[in-house]
């Protein structure tokens, strides 16, 4: 830095110290954070939906290209469209609705990811032994969120998407016993889905205990491959009062020491 003229020796010394402090403060500014998007894009006609659920569709109702003052779209979607969250109300009439869930938990929660890609085959059952490595991490870190990476998001939009792996109900019970309150998966459901059959045992166990389920997550492989030591996830639903679920934007980053 250039020292202003006409300063005494003492003033010059103080000026130099102040300049050094300012430079140190600048050097200590935080580096840009890497954030991984764990959500599927929503595109009309390209979003899988459970039987009986509305299909996603976006329609322009105002358009700048047609001379309107702004671009505005109407949306058709359900509470379980795309990457979304199931609240206890989804299966229990007296369960907590999505707007009343634990906001601090969902805004930024410590998480552990379990790599279960070896079970990423049609209708494979994910049992407790498959989660042995993640169990130790959860107990050590006190994580409240457990993400299961099956690699099945690669089949998003394909006819076989509903043939995904599923979580064993006893494993779901043991996950709850560890203190986990949110499970997230890159599949349509933690339960088995087959033609003419849609399981709900894991939903009943997890939601019945006040837990939260996040479905249709995307790109969990990148989170596994990141080798981050302290994962934080944010999975915030829309504030839909009295409703059973909500689409969301799921993201993850590494907590800095």
PDB file of C-alpha atoms in Angstrom, residues 31-184:
ATOM      1  CA  UNK A  31     -13.741 -19.308  -0.339  1.00  0.00           C
ATOM      2  CA  UNK A  32     -16.709 -20.037  -2.623  1.00  0.00           C
ATOM      3  CA  UNK A  33     -18.612 -23.066  -1.329  1.00  0.00           C
ATOM      4  CA  UNK A  34     -19.220 -26.112  -3.517  1.00  0.00           C
ATOM      5  CA  UNK A  35     -22.910 -27.002  -3.390  1.00  0.00           C
ATOM      6  CA  UNK A  36     -24.258 -30.203  -4.947  1.00  0.00           C
ATOM      7  CA  UNK A  37     -27.789 -30.169  -6.315  1.00  0.00           C
ATOM      8  CA  UNK A  38     -29.511 -33.441  -5.373  1.00  0.00           C
ATOM      9  CA  UNK A  39     -32.804 -32.709  -7.140  1.00  0.00           C
ATOM     10  CA  UNK A  40     -34.279 -33.787 -10.467  1.00  0.00           C
ATOM     11  CA  UNK A  41     -35.255 -31.089 -12.976  1.00  0.00           C
ATOM     12  CA  UNK A  42     -38.973 -30.685 -13.579  1.00  0.00           C
ATOM     13  CA  UNK A  43     -39.851 -30.762 -17.277  1.00  0.00           C
ATOM     14  CA  UNK A  44     -43.360 -31.144 -18.662  1.00  0.00           C
ATOM     15  CA  UNK A  45     -44.050 -34.707 -19.713  1.00  0.00           C
ATOM     16  CA  UNK A  46     -40.769 -36.008 -18.289  1.00  0.00           C
ATOM     17  CA  UNK A  47     -41.497 -36.418 -14.575  1.00  0.00           C
ATOM     18  CA  UNK A  48     -42.523 -39.890 -13.327  1.00  0.00           C
ATOM     19  CA  UNK A  49     -45.644 -39.948 -11.151  1.00  0.00           C
ATOM     20  CA  UNK A  50     -47.142 -42.589  -8.880  1.00  0.00           C
ATOM     21  CA  UNK A  51     -50.430 -44.143  -9.960  1.00  0.00           C
ATOM     22  CA  UNK A  52     -53.261 -41.703  -9.327  1.00  0.00           C
ATOM     23  CA  UNK A  53     -50.951 -38.724  -8.821  1.00  0.00           C
ATOM     24  CA  UNK A  54     -51.069 -35.708 -11.152  1.00  0.00           C
ATOM     25  CA  UNK A  55     -48.393 -35.421 -13.825  1.00  0.00           C
ATOM     26  CA  UNK A  56     -46.213 -32.339 -13.846  1.00  0.00           C
ATOM     27  CA  UNK A  57     -47.018 -29.749 -16.475  1.00  0.00           C
ATOM     28  CA  UNK A  58     -46.018 -26.115 -16.941  1.00  0.00           C
ATOM     29  CA  UNK A  59     -48.105 -23.877 -19.227  1.00  0.00           C
ATOM     30  CA  UNK A  60     -47.338 -20.283 -20.230  1.00  0.00           C
ATOM     31  CA  UNK A  61     -50.177 -17.889 -19.459  1.00  0.00           C
ATOM     32  CA  UNK A  62     -48.266 -14.654 -20.126  1.00  0.00           C
ATOM     33  CA  UNK A  63     -45.342 -14.319 -22.512  1.00  0.00           C
ATOM     34  CA  UNK A  64     -42.976 -11.475 -23.384  1.00  0.00           C
ATOM     35  CA  UNK A  65     -42.615 -12.945 -26.867  1.00  0.00           C
ATOM     36  CA  UNK A  66     -46.346 -12.407 -27.382  1.00  0.00           C
ATOM     37  CA  UNK A  67     -46.273  -8.831 -26.174  1.00  0.00           C
ATOM     38  CA  UNK A  68     -47.234  -9.383 -22.544  1.00  0.00           C
ATOM     39  CA  UNK A  69     -45.558  -7.426 -19.751  1.00  0.00           C
ATOM     40  CA  UNK A  70     -43.922 -10.502 -18.184  1.00  0.00           C
ATOM     41  CA  UNK A  71     -43.384 -14.255 -18.435  1.00  0.00           C
ATOM     42  CA  UNK A  72     -45.746 -16.213 -16.161  1.00  0.00           C
ATOM     43  CA  UNK A  73     -46.562 -19.942 -16.072  1.00  0.00           C
ATOM     44  CA  UNK A  74     -49.250 -22.023 -14.438  1.00  0.00           C
ATOM     45  CA  UNK A  75     -48.171 -25.311 -12.860  1.00  0.00           C
ATOM     46  CA  UNK A  76     -49.895 -28.660 -12.502  1.00  0.00           C
ATOM     47  CA  UNK A  77     -48.250 -30.848  -9.879  1.00  0.00           C
ATOM     48  CA  UNK A  78     -48.905 -32.867  -6.757  1.00  0.00           C
ATOM     49  CA  UNK A  79     -47.498 -32.841  -3.263  1.00  0.00           C
ATOM     50  CA  UNK A  80     -45.283 -35.788  -4.285  1.00  0.00           C
ATOM     51  CA  UNK A  81     -43.988 -34.499  -7.612  1.00  0.00           C
ATOM     52  CA  UNK A  82     -40.318 -34.903  -8.496  1.00  0.00           C
ATOM     53  CA  UNK A  83     -37.795 -34.735  -5.666  1.00  0.00           C
ATOM     54  CA  UNK A  84     -40.132 -34.356  -2.714  1.00  0.00           C
ATOM     55  CA  UNK A  85     -40.775 -34.912   0.958  1.00  0.00           C
ATOM     56  CA  UNK A  86     -43.312 -37.143   2.727  1.00  0.00           C
ATOM     57  CA  UNK A  87     -44.641 -35.767   6.011  1.00  0.00           C
ATOM     58  CA  UNK A  88     -46.270 -38.081   8.589  1.00  0.00           C
ATOM     59  CA  UNK A  89     -49.691 -36.809   7.440  1.00  0.00           C
ATOM     60  CA  UNK A  90     -49.092 -38.688   4.178  1.00  0.00           C
ATOM     61  CA  UNK A  91     -50.112 -41.949   5.884  1.00  0.00           C
ATOM     62  CA  UNK A  92     -51.532 -40.840   9.236  1.00  0.00           C
ATOM     63  CA  UNK A  93     -54.609 -38.653   9.577  1.00  0.00           C
ATOM     64  CA  UNK A  94     -53.327 -37.165  12.832  1.00  0.00           C
ATOM     65  CA  UNK A  95     -49.734 -36.933  11.570  1.00  0.00           C
ATOM     66  CA  UNK A  96     -47.694 -33.752  11.318  1.00  0.00           C
ATOM     67  CA  UNK A  97     -48.259 -31.761   8.117  1.00  0.00           C
ATOM     68  CA  UNK A  98     -45.412 -30.598   5.930  1.00  0.00           C
ATOM     69  CA  UNK A  99     -45.612 -26.951   7.047  1.00  0.00           C
ATOM     70  CA  UNK A 100     -45.141 -27.982  10.700  1.00  0.00           C
ATOM     71  CA  UNK A 101     -41.983 -30.068  10.263  1.00  0.00           C
ATOM     72  CA  UNK A 102     -38.705 -29.273  12.044  1.00  0.00           C
ATOM     73  CA  UNK A 103     -37.474 -26.282  10.045  1.00  0.00           C
ATOM     74  CA  UNK A 104     -33.993 -25.961  11.632  1.00  0.00           C
ATOM     75  CA  UNK A 105     -33.388 -29.655  10.921  1.00  0.00           C
ATOM     76  CA  UNK A 106     -34.440 -29.413   7.273  1.00  0.00           C
ATOM     77  CA  UNK A 107     -32.612 -26.140   6.631  1.00  0.00           C
ATOM     78  CA  UNK A 108     -29.135 -27.488   7.452  1.00  0.00           C
ATOM     79  CA  UNK A 109     -28.741 -30.978   8.890  1.00  0.00           C
ATOM     80  CA  UNK A 110     -25.646 -33.128   9.416  1.00  0.00           C
ATOM     81  CA  UNK A 111     -25.952 -36.138   7.144  1.00  0.00           C
ATOM     82  CA  UNK A 112     -24.325 -39.473   6.381  1.00  0.00           C
ATOM     83  CA  UNK A 113     -24.510 -41.152   2.997  1.00  0.00           C
ATOM     84  CA  UNK A 114     -24.597 -44.935   2.645  1.00  0.00           C
ATOM     85  CA  UNK A 115     -23.197 -46.327  -0.589  1.00  0.00           C
ATOM     86  CA  UNK A 116     -25.523 -49.227  -1.410  1.00  0.00           C
ATOM     87  CA  UNK A 117     -24.942 -49.269  -5.153  1.00  0.00           C
ATOM     88  CA  UNK A 118     -24.194 -52.974  -4.907  1.00  0.00           C
ATOM     89  CA  UNK A 119     -27.946 -53.301  -4.330  1.00  0.00           C
ATOM     90  CA  UNK A 120     -28.782 -51.080  -7.292  1.00  0.00           C
ATOM     91  CA  UNK A 121     -30.597 -53.821  -9.190  1.00  0.00           C
ATOM     92  CA  UNK A 122     -34.333 -54.323  -9.800  1.00  0.00           C
ATOM     93  CA  UNK A 123     -36.275 -55.101  -6.607  1.00  0.00           C
ATOM     94  CA  UNK A 124     -33.139 -55.688  -4.516  1.00  0.00           C
ATOM     95  CA  UNK A 125     -33.751 -55.584  -0.755  1.00  0.00           C
ATOM     96  CA  UNK A 126     -31.453 -53.281   1.251  1.00  0.00           C
ATOM     97  CA  UNK A 127     -30.922 -54.938   4.626  1.00  0.00           C
ATOM     98  CA  UNK A 128     -29.264 -53.776   7.829  1.00  0.00           C
ATOM     99  CA  UNK A 129     -25.938 -55.430   7.000  1.00  0.00           C
ATOM    100  CA  UNK A 130     -25.723 -53.228   3.893  1.00  0.00           C
ATOM    101  CA  UNK A 131     -25.685 -50.187   6.175  1.00  0.00           C
ATOM    102  CA  UNK A 132     -22.931 -51.339   8.551  1.00  0.00           C
ATOM    103  CA  UNK A 133     -20.434 -48.694   7.445  1.00  0.00           C
ATOM    104  CA  UNK A 134     -22.990 -45.907   7.666  1.00  0.00           C
ATOM    105  CA  UNK A 135     -24.092 -47.047  11.129  1.00  0.00           C
ATOM    106  CA  UNK A 136     -20.679 -46.285  12.602  1.00  0.00           C
ATOM    107  CA  UNK A 137     -20.624 -42.839  10.970  1.00  0.00           C
ATOM    108  CA  UNK A 138     -24.119 -41.971  12.178  1.00  0.00           C
ATOM    109  CA  UNK A 139     -23.364 -42.967  15.762  1.00  0.00           C
ATOM    110  CA  UNK A 140     -20.056 -41.105  15.775  1.00  0.00           C
ATOM    111  CA  UNK A 141     -21.354 -37.893  14.187  1.00  0.00           C
ATOM    112  CA  UNK A 142     -24.865 -37.828  15.615  1.00  0.00           C
ATOM    113  CA  UNK A 143     -26.244 -37.252  12.116  1.00  0.00           C
ATOM    114  CA  UNK A 144     -30.009 -36.869  11.881  1.00  0.00           C
ATOM    115  CA  UNK A 145     -30.179 -37.565   8.132  1.00  0.00           C
ATOM    116  CA  UNK A 146     -29.253 -40.789   6.332  1.00  0.00           C
ATOM    117  CA  UNK A 147     -29.077 -40.810   2.542  1.00  0.00           C
ATOM    118  CA  UNK A 148     -29.110 -44.096   0.615  1.00  0.00           C
ATOM    119  CA  UNK A 149     -27.271 -44.037  -2.706  1.00  0.00           C
ATOM    120  CA  UNK A 150     -28.486 -46.931  -4.871  1.00  0.00           C
ATOM    121  CA  UNK A 151     -27.505 -45.346  -8.191  1.00  0.00           C
ATOM    122  CA  UNK A 152     -31.098 -45.795  -9.381  1.00  0.00           C
ATOM    123  CA  UNK A 153     -31.566 -42.141 -10.337  1.00  0.00           C
ATOM    124  CA  UNK A 154     -29.903 -43.082 -13.625  1.00  0.00           C
ATOM    125  CA  UNK A 155     -33.263 -44.625 -14.586  1.00  0.00           C
ATOM    126  CA  UNK A 156     -35.292 -41.451 -13.976  1.00  0.00           C
ATOM    127  CA  UNK A 157     -37.876 -41.092 -16.734  1.00  0.00           C
ATOM    128  CA  UNK A 158     -37.468 -44.676 -17.966  1.00  0.00           C
ATOM    129  CA  UNK A 159     -40.136 -47.378 -17.893  1.00  0.00           C
ATOM    130  CA  UNK A 160     -38.160 -49.406 -15.342  1.00  0.00           C
ATOM    131  CA  UNK A 161     -37.905 -46.574 -12.807  1.00  0.00           C
ATOM    132  CA  UNK A 162     -40.467 -48.231 -10.525  1.00  0.00           C
ATOM    133  CA  UNK A 163     -38.403 -51.468 -10.449  1.00  0.00           C
ATOM    134  CA  UNK A 164     -36.058 -49.836  -7.958  1.00  0.00           C
ATOM    135  CA  UNK A 165     -34.357 -51.391  -4.891  1.00  0.00           C
ATOM    136  CA  UNK A 166     -36.175 -50.994  -1.589  1.00  0.00           C
ATOM    137  CA  UNK A 167     -35.418 -50.789   2.122  1.00  0.00           C
ATOM    138  CA  UNK A 168     -36.096 -53.713   4.431  1.00  0.00           C
ATOM    139  CA  UNK A 169     -38.612 -52.732   7.119  1.00  0.00           C
ATOM    140  CA  UNK A 170     -36.435 -54.059   9.954  1.00  0.00           C
ATOM    141  CA  UNK A 171     -33.559 -51.944   8.668  1.00  0.00           C
ATOM    142  CA  UNK A 172     -35.894 -48.922   8.758  1.00  0.00           C
ATOM    143  CA  UNK A 173     -36.649 -49.624  12.428  1.00  0.00           C
ATOM    144  CA  UNK A 174     -32.964 -49.833  13.291  1.00  0.00           C
ATOM    145  CA  UNK A 175     -32.253 -46.595  11.427  1.00  0.00           C
ATOM    146  CA  UNK A 176     -34.800 -44.877  13.656  1.00  0.00           C
ATOM    147  CA  UNK A 177     -33.191 -46.398  16.747  1.00  0.00           C
ATOM    148  CA  UNK A 178     -29.931 -44.637  15.817  1.00  0.00           C
ATOM    149  CA  UNK A 179     -31.649 -41.265  16.128  1.00  0.00           C
ATOM    150  CA  UNK A 180     -32.021 -40.650  12.389  1.00  0.00           C
ATOM    151  CA  UNK A 181     -35.115 -38.578  11.621  1.00  0.00           C
ATOM    152  CA  UNK A 182     -34.842 -38.173   7.850  1.00  0.00           C
ATOM    153  CA  UNK A 183     -34.081 -40.801   5.224  1.00  0.00           C
ATOM    154  CA  UNK A 184     -33.471 -39.815   1.630  1.00  0.00           C
TER     155      UNK A 184
END
